[in-house]
Coordinates of C-alpha atoms and ligand atoms in Angstrom, one line a residue:
M5 CA 4.2 -2.7 -2.4
G6 CA 7.6 -1.7 -1.2
H7 CA 6.9 1.9 -0.4
K8 CA 7.3 2.7 3.4
T9 CA 5.5 -0.5 4.5
S10 CA 5.5 -4.0 3.0
V11 CA 2.2 -5.8 2.9
E12 CA 2.7 -7.6 6.1
A13 CA 4.8 -5.2 7.9
S14 CA 3.0 -3.1 10.5
K15 CA 3.6 0.6 10.9
D16 CA 2.8 2.7 13.9
S17 CA 1.1 5.9 13.1
Q18 CA 3.3 8.8 12.5
S19 CA 3.0 12.0 14.4
Y20 CA 0.7 14.5 12.8
K21 CA 0.9 18.3 13.0
S22 CA -1.8 20.7 14.3
K23 CA -2.4 19.6 17.8
P24 CA -5.2 21.6 19.5
A25 CA -4.8 22.3 23.2
N26 CA -6.5 19.9 25.7
T27 CA -6.4 17.1 23.3
K28 CA -7.4 13.5 23.7
K29 CA -4.7 10.9 22.9
L30 CA -5.2 8.9 19.7
F31 CA -3.1 5.8 19.0
I32 CA -3.4 4.2 15.5
K33 CA -1.6 1.1 14.5
T34 CA -1.6 0.2 10.8
Y35 CA -1.3 -3.2 9.3
G36 CA -1.3 -4.2 5.6
C37 CA -1.0 -2.2 2.4
Q38 CA -0.4 1.5 1.7
M39 CA -4.1 2.1 1.3
N40 CA -4.4 1.4 5.0
V41 CA -1.6 3.8 5.7
Y42 CA -3.5 6.5 3.8
D43 CA -6.8 5.5 5.6
S44 CA -5.0 5.8 9.0
E45 CA -3.8 9.3 8.1
R46 CA -7.4 10.2 7.1
M47 CA -8.8 8.8 10.3
A48 CA -6.4 11.1 12.2
D49 CA -7.7 14.0 10.0
V50 CA -11.3 13.2 10.8
L51 CA -10.6 13.0 14.5
A52 CA -8.5 16.1 14.8
P53 CA -11.4 18.6 14.8
V54 CA -13.0 16.7 17.7
G55 CA -9.9 17.0 19.8
Y56 CA -7.8 13.9 19.1
A57 CA -4.1 14.2 18.6
P58 CA -1.9 11.3 17.6
V59 CA 0.6 9.7 20.1
D60 CA 3.2 7.0 19.6
T61 CA 2.1 4.5 22.3
P62 CA -1.2 2.9 23.2
D63 CA -0.3 3.2 26.9
G64 CA -2.6 5.9 28.3
A65 CA -4.3 6.6 25.0
D66 CA -8.0 7.7 25.0
L67 CA -8.7 6.0 21.7
V68 CA -6.8 3.1 20.2
V69 CA -7.5 2.2 16.5
L70 CA -6.1 -1.0 14.9
N71 CA -6.3 -0.6 11.2
T72 CA -6.2 -4.2 10.1
C73 CA -5.3 -6.4 7.2
H74 CA -7.0 -9.7 6.2
I75 CA -4.9 -10.7 3.2
R76 CA -3.2 -13.7 4.8
E77 CA -4.0 -15.6 7.9
K78 CA -0.9 -14.4 9.7
A79 CA -1.9 -10.8 9.1
A80 CA -5.4 -11.3 10.5
E81 CA -4.2 -13.2 13.5
K82 CA -1.8 -10.4 14.5
V83 CA -4.8 -8.3 15.4
Y84 CA -6.0 -10.7 18.1
S85 CA -2.6 -10.9 19.7
E86 CA -2.4 -7.1 19.7
L87 CA -5.9 -6.9 21.2
G88 CA -4.6 -9.1 24.0
R89 CA -1.9 -6.5 24.9
I90 CA -4.4 -3.6 24.5
R91 CA -6.8 -5.3 27.0
K92 CA -4.1 -5.1 29.7
L93 CA -3.5 -1.4 29.0
K94 CA -7.3 -0.7 29.0
E95 CA -7.6 -2.4 32.4
K96 CA -4.7 -0.3 33.6
S97 CA -6.4 2.9 32.4
E98 CA -9.6 1.9 34.0
A99 CA -7.9 1.1 37.3
A100 CA -6.5 4.7 37.2
G101 CA -10.0 6.1 36.6
R102 CA -9.5 6.8 32.9
T103 CA -11.3 5.4 29.9
M104 CA -9.8 3.9 26.8
K105 CA -11.9 3.2 23.7
V106 CA -10.7 0.5 21.3
A107 CA -11.8 0.4 17.7
V108 CA -11.0 -2.2 15.0
A109 CA -11.0 -0.8 11.5
G110 CA -9.8 -2.1 8.1
C111 CA -10.2 -5.3 6.3
V112 CA -10.5 -7.7 9.3
A113 CA -13.3 -5.4 10.6
Q114 CA -15.1 -5.7 7.2
A115 CA -14.5 -9.5 6.9
E116 CA -15.3 -10.5 10.4
G117 CA -17.7 -7.8 11.7
E118 CA -19.5 -8.9 14.8
E119 CA -17.3 -11.9 15.2
I120 CA -14.6 -9.5 16.5
L121 CA -16.9 -8.1 19.2
R122 CA -17.6 -11.7 20.3
R123 CA -14.0 -12.9 20.2
A124 CA -12.5 -9.8 21.8
P125 CA -14.8 -8.1 24.3
V126 CA -12.2 -5.4 24.8
V127 CA -13.3 -3.9 21.4
D128 CA -15.8 -1.0 21.6
L129 CA -16.4 -0.5 18.0
V130 CA -15.8 -2.1 14.6
L131 CA -15.8 -0.2 11.4
G132 CA -15.1 -1.2 7.8
P133 CA -12.9 0.8 5.4
Q134 CA -15.8 2.8 3.9
S135 CA -17.0 4.1 7.3
Y136 CA -14.1 6.2 8.6
H137 CA -15.9 9.5 8.1
K138 CA -18.4 8.3 10.7
L139 CA -15.8 7.8 13.4
P140 CA -16.5 10.9 15.5
E141 CA -20.3 10.1 15.5
M142 CA -19.6 6.4 16.4
I143 CA -17.3 7.3 19.3
A144 CA -20.0 9.7 20.6
K145 CA -22.6 6.9 20.4
V146 CA -20.4 4.4 22.2
S147 CA -19.7 7.0 24.9
R148 CA -23.5 7.4 25.3
Q149 CA -23.7 3.6 25.6
F150 CA -25.8 3.2 22.5
E151 CA -25.5 -0.3 21.1
E152 CA -24.4 0.7 17.6
R153 CA -20.9 -0.7 17.6
L154 CA -20.7 -2.0 14.1
E155 CA -20.5 -0.1 10.8
T156 CA -19.6 -2.0 7.7
D157 CA -21.5 -0.3 4.9
F158 CA -20.0 -0.1 1.4
D159 CA -20.4 3.5 0.4
T160 CA -17.0 4.5 -1.0
E161 CA -18.3 7.6 -2.6
E162 CA -19.6 9.0 0.6
K163 CA -16.4 8.2 2.4
F164 CA -14.3 10.5 0.1
D165 CA -17.0 13.2 -0.1
L166 CA -17.2 13.5 3.7
M167 CA -13.5 13.3 4.6
P168 CA -12.0 16.7 5.7
R169 CA -10.4 18.7 2.9
T170 CA -7.3 19.4 4.8
R171 CA -4.7 16.7 5.5
A172 CA -1.9 16.7 8.0
V173 CA 1.3 16.0 6.1
D174 CA 4.4 14.4 7.3
G175 CA 7.5 15.0 5.2
P176 CA 7.9 15.5 1.4
T177 CA 6.1 12.3 0.3
A178 CA 2.5 11.4 0.6
F179 CA 0.0 8.7 -0.5
L180 CA -3.2 9.6 -2.3
T181 CA -5.9 7.0 -2.8
I182 CA -7.6 7.5 -6.2
Q183 CA -9.4 4.2 -6.6
E184 CA -10.7 1.7 -4.1
G185 CA -12.1 -1.8 -4.3
C186 CA -11.6 -4.5 -6.9
D187 CA -13.8 -6.4 -9.4
K188 CA -11.2 -8.9 -10.5
F189 CA -12.0 -11.7 -8.0
C190 CA -8.7 -13.6 -8.1
T191 CA -9.6 -16.9 -6.5
F192 CA -7.0 -16.5 -3.6
C193 CA -7.9 -12.9 -2.7
V194 CA -10.1 -11.3 0.0
V195 CA -9.9 -7.8 -1.3
P196 CA -13.1 -7.8 -3.4
Y197 CA -15.0 -8.9 -0.3
T198 CA -13.3 -6.5 2.2
R199 CA -13.1 -3.4 0.0
G200 CA -16.1 -3.9 -2.2
A201 CA -16.6 -3.1 -5.9
E202 CA -14.2 -0.9 -7.9
F203 CA -14.7 2.9 -7.4
S204 CA -12.7 5.7 -8.9
R205 CA -12.7 9.2 -7.3
P206 CA -13.5 12.1 -9.6
V207 CA -10.4 13.8 -11.2
D208 CA -11.3 17.2 -9.7
Q209 CA -11.3 15.8 -6.2
I210 CA -7.9 14.1 -6.7
V211 CA -6.4 17.3 -8.2
A212 CA -7.6 19.4 -5.3
E213 CA -6.1 16.9 -2.8
A214 CA -2.8 16.8 -4.7
R215 CA -2.6 20.6 -4.9
A216 CA -3.3 20.9 -1.1
L217 CA -0.5 18.4 -0.4
V218 CA 2.0 20.3 -2.6
A219 CA 1.0 23.5 -0.9
Q220 CA 2.1 21.9 2.3
G221 CA 5.5 20.9 0.9
V222 CA 4.9 17.5 -0.6
R223 CA 7.0 16.8 -3.6
E224 CA 6.3 13.1 -4.3
I225 CA 2.8 11.6 -4.4
T226 CA 2.1 7.9 -4.7
L227 CA -1.3 7.3 -6.3
L228 CA -3.0 4.3 -4.6
G229 CA -5.6 1.8 -5.5
Q230 CA -6.2 -1.9 -4.9
N231 CA -6.3 -2.0 -8.7
V232 CA -5.0 1.4 -9.4
N233 CA -4.6 1.1 -13.2
A234 CA -8.3 0.2 -13.5
F235 CA -8.9 3.9 -12.6
H236 CA -11.6 5.6 -14.6
G237 CA -12.5 8.7 -12.7
A238 CA -15.1 11.3 -13.8
A239 CA -13.2 13.9 -16.0
P240 CA -13.0 17.5 -14.9
K241 CA -16.0 19.7 -15.9
L242 CA -15.5 21.4 -19.4
E243 CA -13.6 18.3 -20.7
D244 CA -15.2 16.3 -23.5
D245 CA -14.5 12.8 -22.1
E246 CA -16.7 11.3 -19.5
N247 CA -13.9 9.5 -17.7
W248 CA -10.2 9.6 -17.6
G249 CA -7.8 6.6 -17.3
L250 CA -4.7 6.6 -15.1
G251 CA -2.4 7.7 -18.0
Q252 CA -4.5 10.8 -18.5
L253 CA -4.7 11.5 -14.8
I254 CA -0.9 11.2 -14.4
S255 CA -0.2 13.6 -17.4
H256 CA -2.6 16.1 -15.8
L257 CA -1.1 15.8 -12.3
S258 CA 2.4 16.2 -13.8
K259 CA 1.5 19.8 -14.6
I260 CA 1.1 20.8 -11.0
G261 CA 4.1 23.1 -10.2
G262 CA 6.2 21.8 -7.3
L263 CA 5.0 18.2 -7.7
D264 CA 8.2 16.6 -8.9
R265 CA 7.6 12.9 -8.6
L266 CA 4.6 10.6 -9.1
R267 CA 4.3 6.9 -8.5
Y268 CA 1.3 4.5 -8.5
T269 CA 0.5 1.1 -7.0
T270 CA -0.8 -1.6 -7.3
S271 CA -1.5 -2.4 -11.0
H272 CA -3.1 -5.4 -12.6
P273 CA -1.4 -6.6 -15.8
R274 CA -4.8 -6.7 -17.6
D275 CA -5.3 -3.0 -17.0
M276 CA -1.9 -1.8 -18.3
D277 CA -3.1 0.1 -21.3
D278 CA -1.1 1.7 -24.1
E279 CA -1.8 5.2 -22.8
L280 CA -0.4 4.4 -19.4
I281 CA 2.7 2.7 -20.9
A282 CA 3.3 5.8 -23.1
V283 CA 3.1 8.1 -20.0
H284 CA 6.1 6.1 -18.6
K285 CA 8.0 7.3 -21.7
D286 CA 6.7 10.8 -21.9
E287 CA 6.4 12.1 -18.3
P288 CA 9.7 12.6 -16.5
T289 CA 7.6 13.2 -13.3
L290 CA 6.6 9.5 -13.3
M291 CA 9.3 7.6 -11.6
P292 CA 10.9 4.6 -13.5
Y293 CA 9.4 2.0 -11.2
L294 CA 6.5 -0.3 -11.7
H295 CA 5.0 -2.9 -9.4
L296 CA 3.2 -5.5 -11.6
P297 CA 2.2 -8.7 -9.8
L298 CA 2.7 -11.9 -11.8
Q299 CA 1.8 -14.3 -9.0
A300 CA 2.8 -17.5 -10.9
G301 CA 4.5 -18.6 -14.1
S302 CA 2.3 -21.6 -15.0
D303 CA -0.7 -20.9 -17.2
R304 CA -2.6 -23.7 -15.5
I305 CA -2.2 -21.9 -12.1
L306 CA -2.8 -18.4 -13.5
K307 CA -6.1 -19.7 -14.9
A308 CA -7.0 -21.4 -11.6
M309 CA -6.2 -18.1 -9.9
N310 CA -8.5 -16.3 -12.4
R311 CA -5.8 -13.8 -13.2
G312 CA -7.2 -13.4 -16.8
H313 CA -3.9 -13.6 -18.6
T314 CA -1.2 -16.2 -19.6
Y315 CA 2.5 -16.0 -18.9
A316 CA 3.2 -15.2 -22.6
E317 CA 0.8 -12.2 -22.4
F318 CA 2.6 -10.9 -19.3
K319 CA 5.9 -11.3 -21.0
D320 CA 4.7 -9.4 -24.1
L321 CA 3.5 -6.7 -21.8
V322 CA 6.9 -6.4 -20.1
V323 CA 8.6 -6.2 -23.5
K324 CA 6.3 -3.3 -24.4
I325 CA 6.8 -1.5 -21.1
R326 CA 10.6 -1.9 -21.4
A327 CA 10.6 -0.6 -24.9
A328 CA 8.8 2.6 -23.6
K329 CA 11.1 2.9 -20.6
P330 CA 14.2 0.8 -20.8
E331 CA 15.7 1.6 -17.3
L332 CA 12.4 1.0 -15.5
A333 CA 12.7 -1.1 -12.4
L334 CA 10.1 -3.9 -12.4
S335 CA 8.8 -5.3 -9.2
S336 CA 6.3 -8.1 -8.6
D337 CA 4.3 -10.3 -6.2
F338 CA 4.4 -14.1 -6.2
I339 CA 2.3 -16.8 -4.5
V340 CA 3.7 -20.3 -4.1
G341 CA 1.7 -23.4 -3.2
F342 CA -1.7 -22.3 -4.7
P343 CA -4.0 -25.4 -4.7
G344 CA -3.0 -27.8 -7.4
E345 CA 0.5 -26.3 -7.9
S346 CA 2.8 -29.2 -8.9
E347 CA 6.6 -29.1 -8.8
L348 CA 6.5 -28.6 -12.5
D349 CA 4.1 -25.6 -12.2
F350 CA 6.4 -24.1 -9.6
K351 CA 9.4 -24.5 -11.9
R352 CA 7.5 -22.3 -14.4
T353 CA 7.5 -19.5 -11.8
L354 CA 11.3 -19.9 -11.3
E355 CA 11.8 -19.9 -15.1
A356 CA 9.5 -16.8 -15.5
V357 CA 11.6 -14.9 -12.8
E358 CA 14.8 -16.0 -14.6
E359 CA 13.5 -14.8 -17.9
I360 CA 12.0 -11.5 -16.9
G361 CA 14.3 -10.4 -14.1
F362 CA 12.9 -8.3 -11.3
A363 CA 14.4 -5.4 -9.4
S364 CA 12.5 -6.2 -6.3
S365 CA 9.7 -8.6 -5.3
F366 CA 7.4 -9.8 -2.6
S367 CA 6.6 -13.5 -2.3
F368 CA 4.2 -15.4 -0.1
K369 CA 3.0 -18.9 0.7
Y370 CA -0.6 -19.3 -0.3
S371 CA -2.9 -18.7 2.6
P372 CA -6.4 -20.1 2.2
R373 CA -8.9 -17.2 3.0
P374 CA -12.4 -18.0 4.3
G375 CA -15.0 -17.4 1.7
T376 CA -12.7 -17.2 -1.3
P377 CA -13.0 -19.9 -4.1
G378 CA -9.3 -20.9 -3.6
A379 CA -9.9 -22.1 -0.1
A380 CA -12.4 -24.7 -1.3
L381 CA -10.2 -26.1 -4.1
P382 CA -8.9 -29.6 -4.0
G383 CA -5.1 -30.2 -4.0
Q384 CA -4.2 -27.9 -1.1
V385 CA -0.4 -27.9 -0.9
P386 CA 1.2 -29.1 2.3
E387 CA 2.9 -26.4 4.5
D388 CA 6.4 -27.9 4.2
V389 CA 6.2 -28.0 0.4
K390 CA 5.1 -24.4 0.4
S391 CA 8.0 -23.4 2.7
E392 CA 10.5 -25.2 0.6
R393 CA 9.3 -23.6 -2.6
L394 CA 9.2 -20.1 -1.1
A395 CA 12.8 -20.5 0.1
R396 CA 13.9 -21.5 -3.5
L397 CA 12.0 -18.6 -5.1
Q398 CA 13.2 -16.1 -2.5
K399 CA 16.8 -17.1 -3.1
L400 CA 16.4 -16.3 -6.8
L401 CA 14.5 -13.1 -6.2
T402 CA 17.0 -11.8 -3.6
R403 CA 19.9 -12.5 -6.0
Q404 CA 18.1 -10.5 -8.7
Q405 CA 17.4 -7.6 -6.3
I406 CA 21.0 -7.4 -5.1
A407 CA 22.2 -7.5 -8.8
F408 CA 19.9 -4.7 -9.7
N409 CA 21.0 -2.5 -6.8
K410 CA 24.6 -3.2 -7.5
S411 CA 24.1 -2.2 -11.1
L412 CA 23.5 1.3 -9.8
I413 CA 27.0 1.7 -8.3
G414 CA 28.8 4.5 -10.0
K415 CA 25.6 6.2 -11.2
T416 CA 24.4 9.5 -10.1
L417 CA 20.7 9.4 -9.0
S418 CA 18.2 12.0 -7.9
V419 CA 17.2 11.4 -4.3
L420 CA 14.2 13.0 -2.5
V421 CA 15.5 13.6 1.0
E422 CA 13.0 12.5 3.5
G423 CA 14.9 12.9 6.8
T424 CA 17.9 11.9 8.8
S425 CA 19.3 8.4 9.0
R426 CA 21.1 6.7 11.9
G427 CA 24.7 7.6 11.2
E428 CA 26.3 10.9 12.1
N429 CA 25.2 13.7 9.6
E430 CA 23.5 11.0 7.6
L431 CA 20.4 11.7 5.5
F432 CA 17.9 9.3 4.1
G433 CA 15.9 9.6 0.9
R434 CA 14.6 7.5 -2.0
A435 CA 16.1 6.9 -5.4
P436 CA 13.9 7.0 -8.5
Y437 CA 13.8 3.2 -8.3
L438 CA 12.4 3.4 -4.8
Q439 CA 15.4 2.1 -2.8
G440 CA 16.2 3.8 0.4
T441 CA 19.4 5.8 0.0
H442 CA 21.8 6.9 2.7
F443 CA 24.4 9.6 2.4
K444 CA 26.2 12.4 4.3
G445 CA 24.7 15.8 4.1
D446 CA 23.2 18.8 5.9
T447 CA 19.7 18.6 7.3
S448 CA 18.8 21.7 5.3
L449 CA 18.5 19.3 2.4
I450 CA 15.4 17.6 3.9
G451 CA 12.5 18.0 1.5
Q452 CA 14.8 18.7 -1.4
I453 CA 15.8 16.6 -4.4
T454 CA 19.5 16.2 -4.6
L455 CA 22.0 14.2 -6.7
V456 CA 23.7 11.3 -5.1
K457 CA 26.5 9.3 -6.6
I458 CA 26.0 5.6 -5.6
T459 CA 29.0 4.1 -4.0
D460 CA 27.6 0.9 -2.4
A461 CA 24.5 -1.3 -2.6
G462 CA 22.9 -4.0 -0.5
Q463 CA 19.8 -6.0 -0.8
N464 CA 17.4 -3.2 0.4
S465 CA 19.3 0.0 0.3
L466 CA 21.9 2.1 -1.4
R467 CA 24.7 4.3 -0.1
G468 CA 26.3 7.3 -1.8
E469 CA 27.9 10.7 -1.8
L470 CA 26.2 14.0 -2.4
V471 CA 27.0 15.5 -5.8
T472 CA 26.8 19.2 -6.2
K473 CA 27.2 19.6 -10.0
E474 CA 24.2 19.5 -12.4
G475 CA 23.0 16.4 -14.3
G476 CA 22.4 12.8 -13.2
D477 CA 21.3 9.5 -14.6
G478 CA 18.0 9.2 -13.0
Ligands
SAH525 N1 -4.2 -5.5 -5.7 C1 -3.0 -6.2 -5.8 C2 -2.8 -7.2 -4.7 C3 -3.1 -6.9 -3.3 S1 -2.7 -8.1 -2.2 C4 -3.0 -7.0 -7.1 O1 -3.9 -7.2 -7.7 O2 -1.9 -7.4 -7.4 C5 -0.9 -8.1 -2.4 C6 -0.4 -9.4 -2.7 O3 -0.6 -10.4 -1.6 C7 -0.9 -10.1 -3.9 O4 -0.3 -9.6 -5.1 C8 -0.6 -11.5 -3.7 O5 0.7 -11.9 -4.2 C9 -0.6 -11.7 -2.2 N2 -1.8 -12.4 -1.7 C10 -3.1 -12.0 -1.9 N3 -3.9 -13.0 -1.3 C11 -3.1 -14.0 -0.9 C12 -3.3 -15.2 -0.2 N4 -4.5 -15.6 0.0 N5 -2.2 -15.9 0.1 C13 -1.0 -15.5 -0.1 N6 -0.7 -14.3 -0.7 C14 -1.8 -13.6 -1.1
SF4_526 FE1 -7.0 -9.2 -5.1 FE2 -6.8 -9.9 -7.7 FE3 -8.1 -7.7 -7.0 FE4 -5.5 -7.8 -6.8 S1 -6.7 -7.9 -8.7 S2 -6.9 -7.0 -5.3 S3 -5.1 -9.9 -6.2 S4 -8.7 -9.8 -6.5
F3S527 FE1 -4.8 -6.0 3.6 FE2 -7.0 -4.9 3.1 FE3 -4.8 -3.9 2.1 S1 -6.7 -7.1 3.2 S2 -3.5 -5.7 1.8 S3 -5.3 -4.0 4.2 S4 -6.8 -4.0 1.1

């Protein structure tokens, strides 16, 4: 989940192009995963034709949208503290004779629904992740003082069918949601409840969206899904198969001229099929990076989590993937302190990390989520034990991440230049393994793929020098 935003990091909406004159100001704040980033961009696309243009601050905005995340308690609570700040700005606007509408979207909206309207009267409307195409209609209704302020239907197909075909792009990279929802029901997780059942978009629709992005200068697309490798979208017309898997989709997208890089996230180990593994070997467009959550190293805990695989099965899978793509950077997610996790169980997680070795990782303390089976399990682990285990795990993961990044020193890597960085004449881009990379160069390189020789590496980023000759290692 390390691309642009980490799961709990929040990201203010970026500025979008195509601003009609006499526009209303739209402020979107995004929490949670990349799928929310994609959804926020699409909400801006839906609202552009009715006169809303994005701004960077909620102060003075006509419409404020909080696109929320429910994955852990901390993520959900952030929304209420933000709503406290928004309330003051809304009062200020009203005192100046203006109006400010406040919408709560995303997974907290889906999970809590009306509860939000009760707890935070500042909120004018609440809409779940499958209702974004209805935003203009809902805003109109609220303006006319109709009482329909809640929209939490689960029609994923309609959402994608009714979204505008054009997208505002921002730079040479873009997210593209190809799958939504999850049928796995891991016992710790809210996603199956907030995003609903698994749904895959038809291949033709995905290809059209990818082509449109490339036509606007996008060179790298990250295919998104809560369980992206469970993708089984309707095959294009004139093809024999009924559905395509993710491997087939990636091979097909790789043929789009000008689309130089593909990534996908997030995968479930059980859906990592041979075809998809083979694509890592066969398609140079597919970047050598894979985010594959393990969560825990103990079989007892994996079973209680309902992950559907043992540690040995995960290890065998990694061996297969590394045989197909030896230099692949593997990243993962871990949860410490799941109910019933003993010190011995936790040690299995440390051993697993030692044994496999990860290039980057996200790790979290278990957070009991209302309505999930895990929250009702006996043996909840005390907070101080969770904190202590998380610190030990993160120490190990950080060490591995630094070691991986340092192993790149001296190598020449391809970097897709996204923009400028803080230093003088400094550019910023991403290496194939996803690390942010800083180097000196001319701004004319923005949007290009260049070769950079890595000279230094830290925990989260690389530094290097522009190479002009042909041929690199990645
Ligand atoms: N679809 C992804 C996960 C989405 S949530 C997958 O199947 O892997 C991202 C990560 O948040 C999960 O991998 C898990 O490590 C963490 N997470 C999910 N629910 C959690 C909870 N209740 N407490 C702590 N971490 C959680
Ligand atoms: Fe949540 Fe598990 Fe589905 Fe991932 S696979 S979204 S962790 S239920
Ligand atoms: Fe959060 Fe919903 Fe994504 S709970 S992680 S925003 S799917």
